[in-house]
Tab-separated table of C-alpha atoms and ligand atoms in Angstrom:
chain	number	residue	atom	x	y	z
A	282	MET	CA	-16.784	25.780	29.981
A	283	SER	CA	-13.825	28.168	30.275
A	284	SER	CA	-13.243	27.217	33.922
A	285	LEU	CA	-12.441	23.657	32.854
A	286	ALA	CA	-8.847	22.586	32.221
A	287	PRO	CA	-8.053	21.635	28.632
A	288	TRP	CA	-8.055	17.908	29.399
A	289	GLU	CA	-11.480	18.284	30.962
A	290	ARG	CA	-12.798	20.125	27.905
A	291	ALA	CA	-11.415	17.360	25.682
A	292	ALA	CA	-12.837	14.596	27.841
A	293	ARG	CA	-16.183	16.344	28.168
A	294	GLY	CA	-16.319	16.938	24.417
A	295	ALA	CA	-15.834	13.230	23.823
A	296	MET	CA	-18.438	12.427	26.503
A	297	LEU	CA	-15.856	10.879	28.796
A	298	LEU	CA	-16.266	13.153	31.803
A	299	ASP	CA	-18.680	11.628	34.300
A	300	ALA	CA	-20.998	13.527	36.659
A	301	GLU	CA	-18.283	13.700	39.348
A	302	GLY	CA	-15.769	15.118	36.873
A	303	ARG	CA	-13.802	11.898	36.573
A	304	LEU	CA	-12.431	10.535	33.329
A	305	ALA	CA	-14.519	7.513	32.315
A	306	PRO	CA	-13.000	4.759	30.169
A	307	THR	CA	-14.233	4.739	26.582
A	308	ILE	CA	-16.860	2.195	25.637
A	309	PHE	CA	-14.348	0.913	23.052
A	310	ALA	CA	-11.864	0.083	25.803
A	311	GLU	CA	-14.590	-1.529	27.906
A	312	MET	CA	-15.884	-3.642	25.021
A	313	SER	CA	-12.399	-4.640	23.834
A	314	ALA	CA	-11.532	-5.722	27.377
A	315	LEU	CA	-14.762	-7.722	27.432
A	316	ALA	CA	-13.832	-9.372	24.120
A	317	ASN	CA	-10.378	-10.259	25.471
A	318	ARG	CA	-11.792	-11.624	28.726
A	319	THR	CA	-14.450	-13.776	27.066
A	320	GLY	CA	-12.662	-14.712	23.838
A	321	ALA	CA	-15.572	-13.163	21.894
A	322	ILE	CA	-15.041	-11.896	18.348
A	323	ASN	CA	-14.300	-8.175	18.591
A	324	LEU	CA	-16.487	-6.328	16.088
A	325	GLY	CA	-16.439	-3.302	18.370
A	326	GLN	CA	-13.286	-1.486	17.376
A	327	GLY	CA	-12.905	-0.511	13.729
A	328	PHE	CA	-9.520	-1.750	12.619
A	329	PRO	CA	-8.801	-4.379	9.943
A	330	ASP	CA	-7.351	-7.754	10.936
A	331	GLU	CA	-5.519	-8.277	7.625
A	332	ASP	CA	-2.494	-6.543	6.141
A	333	GLY	CA	-2.850	-4.112	3.285
A	334	PRO	CA	-1.292	-4.369	-0.191
A	335	GLU	CA	2.175	-5.944	-0.301
A	336	GLU	CA	3.526	-3.168	-2.585
A	337	VAL	CA	2.762	-0.642	0.147
A	338	LEU	CA	4.275	-2.741	2.947
A	339	GLU	CA	7.366	-3.458	0.862
A	340	ALA	CA	7.797	0.242	0.027
A	341	ALA	CA	7.967	1.038	3.760
A	342	ARG	CA	10.569	-1.696	4.373
A	343	GLN	CA	12.563	-0.408	1.408
A	344	ALA	CA	12.367	3.195	2.648
A	345	ILE	CA	13.797	2.136	6.021
A	346	THR	CA	16.586	0.247	4.239
A	347	ASP	CA	17.215	3.296	2.052
A	348	GLY	CA	17.667	5.484	5.119
A	349	VAL	CA	14.400	7.467	5.077
A	350	ASN	CA	14.534	7.552	8.856
A	351	GLN	CA	15.006	11.190	9.883
A	352	TYR	CA	12.613	14.149	10.095
A	353	PRO	CA	10.854	14.644	6.777
A	354	PRO	CA	9.986	18.220	5.658
A	355	GLY	CA	7.296	19.945	7.747
A	356	ARG	CA	4.630	19.762	5.059
A	357	GLY	CA	5.487	16.146	4.222
A	358	LEU	CA	7.786	14.369	1.765
A	359	PRO	CA	7.317	15.802	-1.751
A	360	VAL	CA	6.614	12.307	-3.124
A	361	LEU	CA	3.555	12.006	-0.869
A	362	LEU	CA	2.396	15.604	-1.400
A	363	GLU	CA	2.512	14.930	-5.136
A	364	ALA	CA	0.762	11.573	-4.753
A	365	VAL	CA	-2.089	13.195	-2.769
A	366	ALA	CA	-2.487	15.891	-5.433
A	367	ALA	CA	-2.401	13.277	-8.216
A	368	HIS	CA	-4.969	11.149	-6.353
A	369	GLN	CA	-7.375	14.086	-5.944
A	370	LYS	CA	-6.987	14.870	-9.661
A	371	ARG	CA	-7.371	11.265	-10.801
A	372	PHE	CA	-10.437	10.387	-8.751
A	373	TYR	CA	-12.221	13.730	-8.438
A	374	GLY	CA	-10.760	16.127	-11.015
A	375	ILE	CA	-9.472	18.400	-8.219
A	376	GLU	CA	-6.383	20.482	-9.123
A	377	LEU	CA	-4.010	21.117	-6.200
A	378	ASP	CA	-0.580	22.696	-5.928
A	379	PRO	CA	1.210	19.978	-3.922
A	380	SER	CA	3.712	22.408	-2.418
A	381	LEU	CA	1.093	24.857	-1.065
A	382	GLU	CA	-2.319	23.191	-0.913
A	383	VAL	CA	-1.510	19.803	0.679
A	384	LEU	CA	-0.238	19.015	4.180
A	385	VAL	CA	0.779	15.601	5.532
A	386	THR	CA	-0.325	14.929	9.123
A	387	ALA	CA	-0.128	12.253	11.809
A	388	GLY	CA	-3.304	10.567	10.619
A	389	ALA	CA	-6.618	12.230	9.958
A	390	THR	CA	-6.795	12.714	13.723
A	391	GLU	CA	-3.998	15.284	13.748
A	392	ALA	CA	-5.343	16.905	10.574
A	393	LEU	CA	-8.655	17.490	12.344
A	394	ALA	CA	-7.061	18.631	15.600
A	395	ALA	CA	-4.665	21.063	13.906
A	396	THR	CA	-7.447	22.438	11.695
A	397	LEU	CA	-9.801	23.149	14.572
A	398	LEU	CA	-7.082	24.479	16.891
A	399	ALA	CA	-5.902	26.766	14.097
A	400	LEU	CA	-9.253	28.104	12.947
A	401	VAL	CA	-11.717	28.044	15.863
A	402	ASP	CA	-11.835	30.957	18.305
A	403	ALA	CA	-13.228	30.674	21.841
A	404	GLY	CA	-17.013	30.555	21.596
A	405	ASP	CA	-17.161	29.875	17.849
A	406	GLU	CA	-19.674	27.224	16.929
A	407	VAL	CA	-18.660	24.050	15.126
A	408	VAL	CA	-21.507	22.128	13.528
A	409	THR	CA	-21.156	18.356	13.125
A	410	LEU	CA	-23.477	15.528	12.251
A	411	GLU	CA	-24.594	13.351	15.177
A	412	PRO	CA	-23.692	10.559	15.949
A	413	PHE	CA	-20.110	11.835	15.590
A	414	TYR	CA	-16.580	10.427	15.750
A	415	ASP	CA	-15.399	10.954	19.330
A	416	SER	CA	-12.319	13.025	18.471
A	417	TYR	CA	-14.548	15.763	17.004
A	418	GLY	CA	-16.087	16.548	20.363
A	419	ALA	CA	-12.682	16.443	22.055
A	420	VAL	CA	-10.939	18.857	19.679
A	421	ILE	CA	-13.906	21.216	19.616
A	422	GLY	CA	-13.562	21.265	23.410
A	423	LEU	CA	-9.806	21.834	23.249
A	424	SER	CA	-10.263	24.725	20.831
A	425	ARG	CA	-12.906	26.253	23.160
A	426	GLY	CA	-15.537	25.997	20.469
A	427	GLN	CA	-19.213	25.248	21.019
A	428	HIS	CA	-20.399	21.957	19.579
A	429	VAL	CA	-23.693	22.124	17.674
A	430	THR	CA	-25.035	18.962	16.072
A	431	VAL	CA	-27.405	17.961	13.300
A	432	PRO	CA	-28.901	14.536	13.996
A	433	LEU	CA	-28.863	11.810	11.368
A	434	ARG	CA	-32.275	10.271	11.801
A	435	GLY	CA	-33.076	6.619	11.259
A	436	PRO	CA	-33.872	4.329	9.664
A	437	ASP	CA	-31.547	5.475	6.873
A	438	PHE	CA	-29.686	8.219	8.781
A	439	ARG	CA	-30.445	11.179	6.509
A	440	VAL	CA	-29.714	14.832	7.274
A	441	GLY	CA	-32.895	16.839	7.905
A	442	HIS	CA	-32.544	20.011	5.855
A	443	ASP	CA	-34.608	22.117	8.246
A	444	GLU	CA	-32.458	20.974	11.158
A	445	LEU	CA	-29.338	21.774	9.159
A	446	ARG	CA	-30.630	25.278	8.370
A	447	ARG	CA	-31.369	25.866	12.052
A	448	ALA	CA	-27.931	24.637	13.146
A	449	VAL	CA	-25.831	26.870	10.883
A	450	THR	CA	-25.868	30.539	11.908
A	451	ASP	CA	-23.573	33.564	11.867
A	452	ARG	CA	-21.933	32.070	14.963
A	453	THR	CA	-20.838	29.026	12.967
A	454	ARG	CA	-17.127	28.989	12.206
A	455	ILE	CA	-16.842	25.455	10.802
A	456	ILE	CA	-19.222	22.863	9.410
A	457	LEU	CA	-17.367	19.603	10.111
A	458	LEU	CA	-18.574	16.690	7.976
A	459	ASN	CA	-17.719	13.030	7.813
A	460	ASP	CA	-18.572	11.531	4.447
A	461	PRO	CA	-18.876	8.499	4.241
A	462	HIS	CA	-19.956	8.570	7.861
A	463	ASN	CA	-18.726	6.656	10.884
A	464	PRO	CA	-20.705	5.112	12.647
A	465	THR	CA	-23.801	5.063	10.384
A	466	GLY	CA	-22.289	4.351	6.937
A	467	THR	CA	-24.288	7.206	5.421
A	468	VAL	CA	-23.019	8.900	2.255
A	469	LEU	CA	-24.196	12.494	1.967
A	470	ASP	CA	-26.511	13.111	-0.990
A	471	GLU	CA	-25.853	15.909	-3.473
A	472	ALA	CA	-28.794	18.057	-2.289
A	473	THR	CA	-27.492	18.006	1.287
A	474	LYS	CA	-23.965	18.906	0.211
A	475	SER	CA	-25.319	21.764	-1.933
A	476	LEU	CA	-27.262	23.084	1.033
A	477	ILE	CA	-24.144	22.892	3.227
A	478	VAL	CA	-22.167	24.949	0.693
A	479	GLU	CA	-25.032	27.449	0.413
A	480	LEU	CA	-25.226	27.819	4.215
A	481	ALA	CA	-21.435	28.135	4.492
A	482	HIS	CA	-21.557	31.049	2.055
A	483	GLN	CA	-24.559	32.646	3.674
A	484	HIS	CA	-22.956	32.584	7.137
A	485	ASP	CA	-19.330	32.833	6.052
A	486	ALA	CA	-18.412	29.478	7.589
A	487	LEU	CA	-15.642	27.090	6.590
A	488	ILE	CA	-16.237	23.459	5.680
A	489	VAL	CA	-14.001	20.666	6.962
A	490	SER	CA	-14.716	17.310	5.357
A	491	ASP	CA	-13.349	14.091	6.887
A	492	GLU	CA	-13.252	11.621	3.989
A	493	VAL	CA	-11.184	8.774	5.474
A	494	TYR	CA	-13.692	6.254	4.074
A	495	GLU	CA	-13.619	7.764	0.570
A	496	HIS	CA	-12.751	4.434	-1.080
A	497	LEU	CA	-14.894	2.215	1.147
A	498	ILE	CA	-18.158	2.808	-0.648
A	499	PHE	CA	-20.734	0.326	-1.937
A	500	ASP	CA	-23.604	-0.453	-4.282
A	501	GLY	CA	-22.105	1.524	-7.145
A	502	VAL	CA	-22.358	4.798	-5.181
A	503	ALA	CA	-19.557	7.242	-6.089
A	504	HIS	CA	-17.755	9.465	-3.603
A	505	HIS	CA	-17.958	13.149	-4.511
A	506	PRO	CA	-15.911	15.377	-2.191
A	507	ILE	CA	-17.914	18.415	-1.131
A	508	SER	CA	-14.998	20.597	-2.284
A	509	THR	CA	-15.926	19.760	-5.911
A	510	LEU	CA	-19.264	21.590	-5.598
A	511	PRO	CA	-19.417	25.071	-7.110
A	512	GLY	CA	-18.194	27.685	-4.662
A	513	ALA	CA	-16.921	25.134	-2.121
A	514	ALA	CA	-13.194	24.774	-2.865
A	515	ASP	CA	-12.165	28.203	-1.546
A	516	ARG	CA	-13.654	27.500	1.898
A	517	THR	CA	-13.143	23.744	2.313
A	518	ILE	CA	-10.423	21.701	3.981
A	519	THR	CA	-10.579	18.046	2.913
A	520	VAL	CA	-9.088	15.471	5.283
A	521	SER	CA	-8.164	11.875	4.557
A	522	SER	CA	-5.741	9.172	5.602
A	523	GLY	CA	-3.982	6.036	4.421
A	524	GLY	CA	-5.117	4.056	7.471
A	525	LYS	CA	-8.493	2.861	6.248
A	526	THR	CA	-7.723	2.688	2.510
A	527	PHE	CA	-4.542	0.622	2.856
A	528	SER	CA	-5.262	-1.193	6.143
A	529	THR	CA	-2.381	0.629	7.809
A	530	THR	CA	-4.166	2.287	10.744
A	531	GLY	CA	-1.020	1.965	12.882
A	532	TRP	CA	1.097	4.045	10.510
A	533	LYS	CA	-0.840	7.249	11.121
A	534	ILE	CA	-0.200	8.847	7.743
A	535	GLY	CA	-2.937	11.354	6.977
A	536	TRP	CA	-3.233	14.546	4.994
A	537	LEU	CA	-5.406	17.537	4.310
A	538	SER	CA	-5.844	19.767	1.297
A	539	GLY	CA	-7.447	23.130	0.620
A	540	PRO	CA	-6.691	26.786	-0.081
A	541	ALA	CA	-3.018	27.679	0.493
A	542	ALA	CA	-3.784	30.417	3.043
A	543	LEU	CA	-5.815	28.045	5.222
A	544	VAL	CA	-3.273	25.244	4.877
A	545	GLU	CA	-0.563	27.624	6.046
A	546	ARG	CA	-2.510	28.577	9.176
A	547	ILE	CA	-3.084	24.910	9.957
A	548	LEU	CA	0.615	24.215	9.387
A	549	ALA	CA	1.396	26.872	12.003
A	550	VAL	CA	-0.349	24.689	14.607
A	551	LYS	CA	0.513	21.268	13.208
A	552	GLN	CA	4.254	21.939	13.356
A	553	PHE	CA	4.015	22.274	17.135
A	554	LEU	CA	1.808	19.241	17.676
A	555	THR	CA	3.857	16.464	16.063
A	556	PHE	CA	6.093	18.616	13.802
A	557	VAL	CA	6.349	15.616	11.421
A	558	ASN	CA	5.783	11.858	11.538
A	559	GLY	CA	6.302	8.520	9.848
A	560	ALA	CA	9.101	9.332	7.377
A	561	PRO	CA	9.432	5.821	5.845
A	562	PHE	CA	5.671	5.351	5.756
A	563	GLN	CA	5.103	8.501	3.692
A	564	PRO	CA	6.643	7.181	0.437
A	565	ALA	CA	4.862	3.862	1.072
A	566	ILE	CA	1.460	5.551	1.248
A	567	ALA	CA	2.450	7.464	-1.908
A	568	VAL	CA	2.861	4.060	-3.594
A	569	GLY	CA	-0.587	3.085	-2.324
A	570	LEU	CA	-2.241	6.230	-3.682
A	571	GLY	CA	-0.753	5.413	-7.081
A	572	LEU	CA	-2.062	1.819	-7.204
A	573	PRO	CA	-4.246	1.017	-10.220
A	574	ASP	CA	-8.025	1.533	-10.140
A	575	SER	CA	-8.443	-2.226	-9.716
A	576	TYR	CA	-7.038	-1.984	-6.175
A	577	PHE	CA	-9.565	0.641	-5.104
A	578	GLU	CA	-12.443	-1.196	-6.814
A	579	GLY	CA	-11.257	-4.414	-5.190
A	580	ILE	CA	-11.295	-3.131	-1.614
A	581	ALA	CA	-14.793	-1.683	-2.097
A	582	ALA	CA	-16.107	-4.946	-3.577
A	583	THR	CA	-14.486	-7.069	-0.857
A	584	LEU	CA	-15.862	-4.877	1.878
A	585	GLN	CA	-19.348	-4.816	0.328
A	586	HIS	CA	-19.310	-8.621	0.430
A	587	LYS	CA	-18.262	-8.482	4.089
A	588	ARG	CA	-21.053	-6.007	4.842
A	589	ASP	CA	-23.571	-8.395	3.313
A	590	LEU	CA	-22.123	-11.382	5.156
A	591	LEU	CA	-22.298	-9.795	8.601
A	592	SER	CA	-25.661	-8.122	7.879
A	593	ALA	CA	-27.151	-11.513	6.987
A	594	GLY	CA	-25.896	-12.954	10.287
A	595	LEU	CA	-27.369	-10.054	12.258
A	596	VAL	CA	-30.715	-10.353	10.467
A	597	ALA	CA	-30.757	-14.112	11.072
A	598	ALA	CA	-30.190	-13.362	14.768
A	599	GLY	CA	-33.347	-11.251	14.732
A	600	LEU	CA	-31.576	-7.880	14.618
A	601	PRO	CA	-32.790	-5.452	11.923
A	602	VAL	CA	-29.828	-3.695	10.260
A	603	SER	CA	-29.149	-0.512	8.323
A	604	ARG	CA	-27.701	-0.747	4.827
A	605	PRO	CA	-24.505	1.335	4.985
A	606	GLN	CA	-23.403	2.833	1.674
A	607	GLY	CA	-19.870	3.396	2.936
A	608	SER	CA	-17.400	2.974	5.858
A	609	TYR	CA	-16.943	-0.383	7.522
A	610	PHE	CA	-19.744	-0.323	10.025
A	611	VAL	CA	-23.271	-1.671	10.107
A	612	VAL	CA	-25.885	-0.503	12.627
A	613	ALA	CA	-28.251	-3.066	14.170
A	614	ASP	CA	-31.311	-2.504	16.352
A	615	ALA	CA	-31.213	-4.403	19.654
A	616	ARG	CA	-34.997	-4.168	19.987
A	617	GLY	CA	-35.121	-7.076	17.530
A	618	LEU	CA	-33.951	-9.232	20.439
A	619	GLY	CA	-36.087	-7.462	23.011
A	620	PHE	CA	-33.376	-5.095	24.311
A	621	ASP	CA	-34.241	-1.388	24.528
A	622	ASP	CA	-30.763	-0.658	25.805
A	623	ALA	CA	-28.038	-1.484	23.278
A	624	ALA	CA	-25.333	-1.165	25.948
A	625	GLU	CA	-27.055	-3.962	27.874
A	626	LEU	CA	-27.123	-6.174	24.768
A	627	CYS	CA	-23.448	-5.346	24.115
A	628	ARG	CA	-22.510	-6.490	27.618
A	629	ARG	CA	-24.430	-9.759	27.191
A	630	LEU	CA	-23.599	-10.489	23.551
A	631	PRO	CA	-20.245	-12.182	24.324
A	632	SER	CA	-22.001	-14.874	26.361
A	633	LEU	CA	-25.040	-15.035	24.065
A	634	ALA	CA	-23.211	-15.180	20.722
A	635	GLY	CA	-19.479	-14.721	21.311
A	636	VAL	CA	-19.513	-11.360	19.530
A	637	VAL	CA	-18.784	-7.786	20.654
A	638	GLY	CA	-20.235	-4.530	19.263
A	639	VAL	CA	-20.468	-0.953	20.570
A	640	PRO	CA	-23.613	1.048	21.335
A	641	ILE	CA	-24.243	4.021	19.035
A	642	SER	CA	-25.059	6.105	22.123
A	643	ALA	CA	-21.250	6.311	22.634
A	644	PHE	CA	-21.182	8.653	19.616
A	645	CYS	CA	-24.013	10.909	20.826
A	646	HIS	CA	-24.781	13.635	23.349
A	647	ALA	CA	-27.384	12.771	25.977
A	648	ASP	CA	-30.449	13.882	23.963
A	649	LEU	CA	-29.788	11.770	20.926
A	650	ALA	CA	-28.264	8.978	23.013
A	651	ALA	CA	-31.751	8.417	24.426
A	652	GLU	CA	-33.308	8.340	20.960
A	653	TYR	CA	-30.636	5.930	19.698
A	654	SER	CA	-30.379	3.863	22.861
A	655	SER	CA	-31.215	0.581	21.103
A	656	LEU	CA	-28.668	0.834	18.261
A	657	VAL	CA	-25.385	-1.092	18.082
A	658	ARG	CA	-22.442	-0.607	15.710
A	659	PHE	CA	-20.631	-3.657	14.354
A	660	ALA	CA	-17.404	-3.444	12.317
A	661	PHE	CA	-17.137	-5.699	9.267
A	662	CYS	CA	-13.479	-4.916	8.385
A	663	LYS	CA	-12.465	-8.403	9.521
A	664	ARG	CA	-11.342	-11.592	7.738
A	665	VAL	CA	-14.104	-13.456	5.905
A	666	ASP	CA	-13.670	-16.555	8.086
A	667	VAL	CA	-14.015	-14.385	11.214
A	668	LEU	CA	-17.191	-12.777	9.863
A	669	GLU	CA	-18.560	-16.181	8.853
A	670	ARG	CA	-17.980	-17.454	12.366
A	671	ALA	CA	-19.557	-14.325	13.877
A	672	SER	CA	-22.538	-14.639	11.524
A	673	ALA	CA	-23.048	-18.320	12.320
A	674	GLN	CA	-22.891	-17.617	16.075
A	675	LEU	CA	-25.318	-14.718	15.714
A	676	ALA	CA	-27.655	-16.756	13.525
A	677	ALA	CA	-27.856	-19.368	16.283
A	678	LEU	CA	-29.449	-16.718	18.543
A	679	ARG	CA	-33.217	-16.663	18.708
A	680	PRO	CA	-35.547	-13.728	19.412
A	681	GLY	CA	-37.348	-13.681	22.745
A	682	LEU	CA	-34.283	-14.133	24.959
B	977	PLP	C1	-10.547	6.209	11.777
B	977	PLP	C2	-11.101	7.582	11.658
B	977	PLP	C3	-10.273	8.719	11.749
B	977	PLP	C4	-8.827	8.626	12.180
B	977	PLP	O1	-7.985	8.435	11.152
B	977	PLP	P1	-6.404	8.271	11.465
B	977	PLP	O2	-5.799	8.436	10.126
B	977	PLP	O3	-6.209	6.917	12.046
B	977	PLP	O4	-6.016	9.338	12.411
B	977	PLP	C5	-10.826	9.955	11.525
B	977	PLP	N1	-12.135	10.089	11.239
B	977	PLP	C6	-12.959	9.025	11.191
B	977	PLP	C7	-14.390	9.240	10.910
B	977	PLP	C8	-12.476	7.746	11.400
B	977	PLP	O5	-13.315	6.698	11.393
């Protein structure tokens, strides 16, 4: 591993280095290109196709007009630091000192990168769930860590407690979670989170919890950050972002929170990655975080409806689906249409149904990729009319193709 250049470690970590050591294009790029070429509906990449709340958009325009256009402070504009602290208090009862225990970052992506680069030593193990968001593997590689995974096993993608116990050892530096989980939509249950905290104590590991889908949660399930569990707060960094909650993925305003001493170490790295970003967008996201409860309930209800709409279309097409409790992805099983290889179905789906998805194997190492080879992820964060069209086209498919 150490003989590889940093870019190779990143690419290998994200499963983008092929057998000859060349950088392979991501499946997302391949599938988006396919959607563009064929005019198919792109349910592959997870970004919304509608603007977020007008108050938030207007606040950004106003901030530009008001001259909020130069470098903000390194930790973030106080108005956003305070809004993050107030949000954590309002929704979860978490008390944070905004000036010491919160850090604004260039999206959750930079929060994760800075955290791992700051806290992982060469050879340290980082435990993640699998399938995993591709940037996890890349930044573990960049930080010279060893990536250890705990598989989420179907049909409902639960964490096996024995597998979790085996994965976390004295070599573990960080347990990196994603709750709610992309790509499976799983929300971690309380028993699993308790076990994670217990193992972190037992092996003196830190917990990093990526909660970018904290408000995109369904069926009356509530999001409980792992940092609220007894004994967790003093060893947990919680990461989130405005991108998913306010449909502003292009603004790249994220943040992290946790113990002041850890935040300071992460700041030491973060300030030399981007230094700062998105000055006029920071007060706008602060406005978003302060929106009334009805906004947050509304986005969850709207998205739950969209989940049900697309799921019904997939089922009508003959594809069994998971029932995600959070995030904006649903997982379908290509075997319902006689495909063992989801990648093969994904390549043919544009001509069969005018729809594009991505194979779950893109989020897995080789072992689990084989086990999950028939699963496809579809994003339902799209306009209702787009999802209705996708569902109707899918429903026109018949098994036995
Ligand atoms: C989208 C996403 C991110 C990236 O968030 P940004 O704020 O856009 O950097 C991080 N983690 C997961 C699981 C995501 O799905």
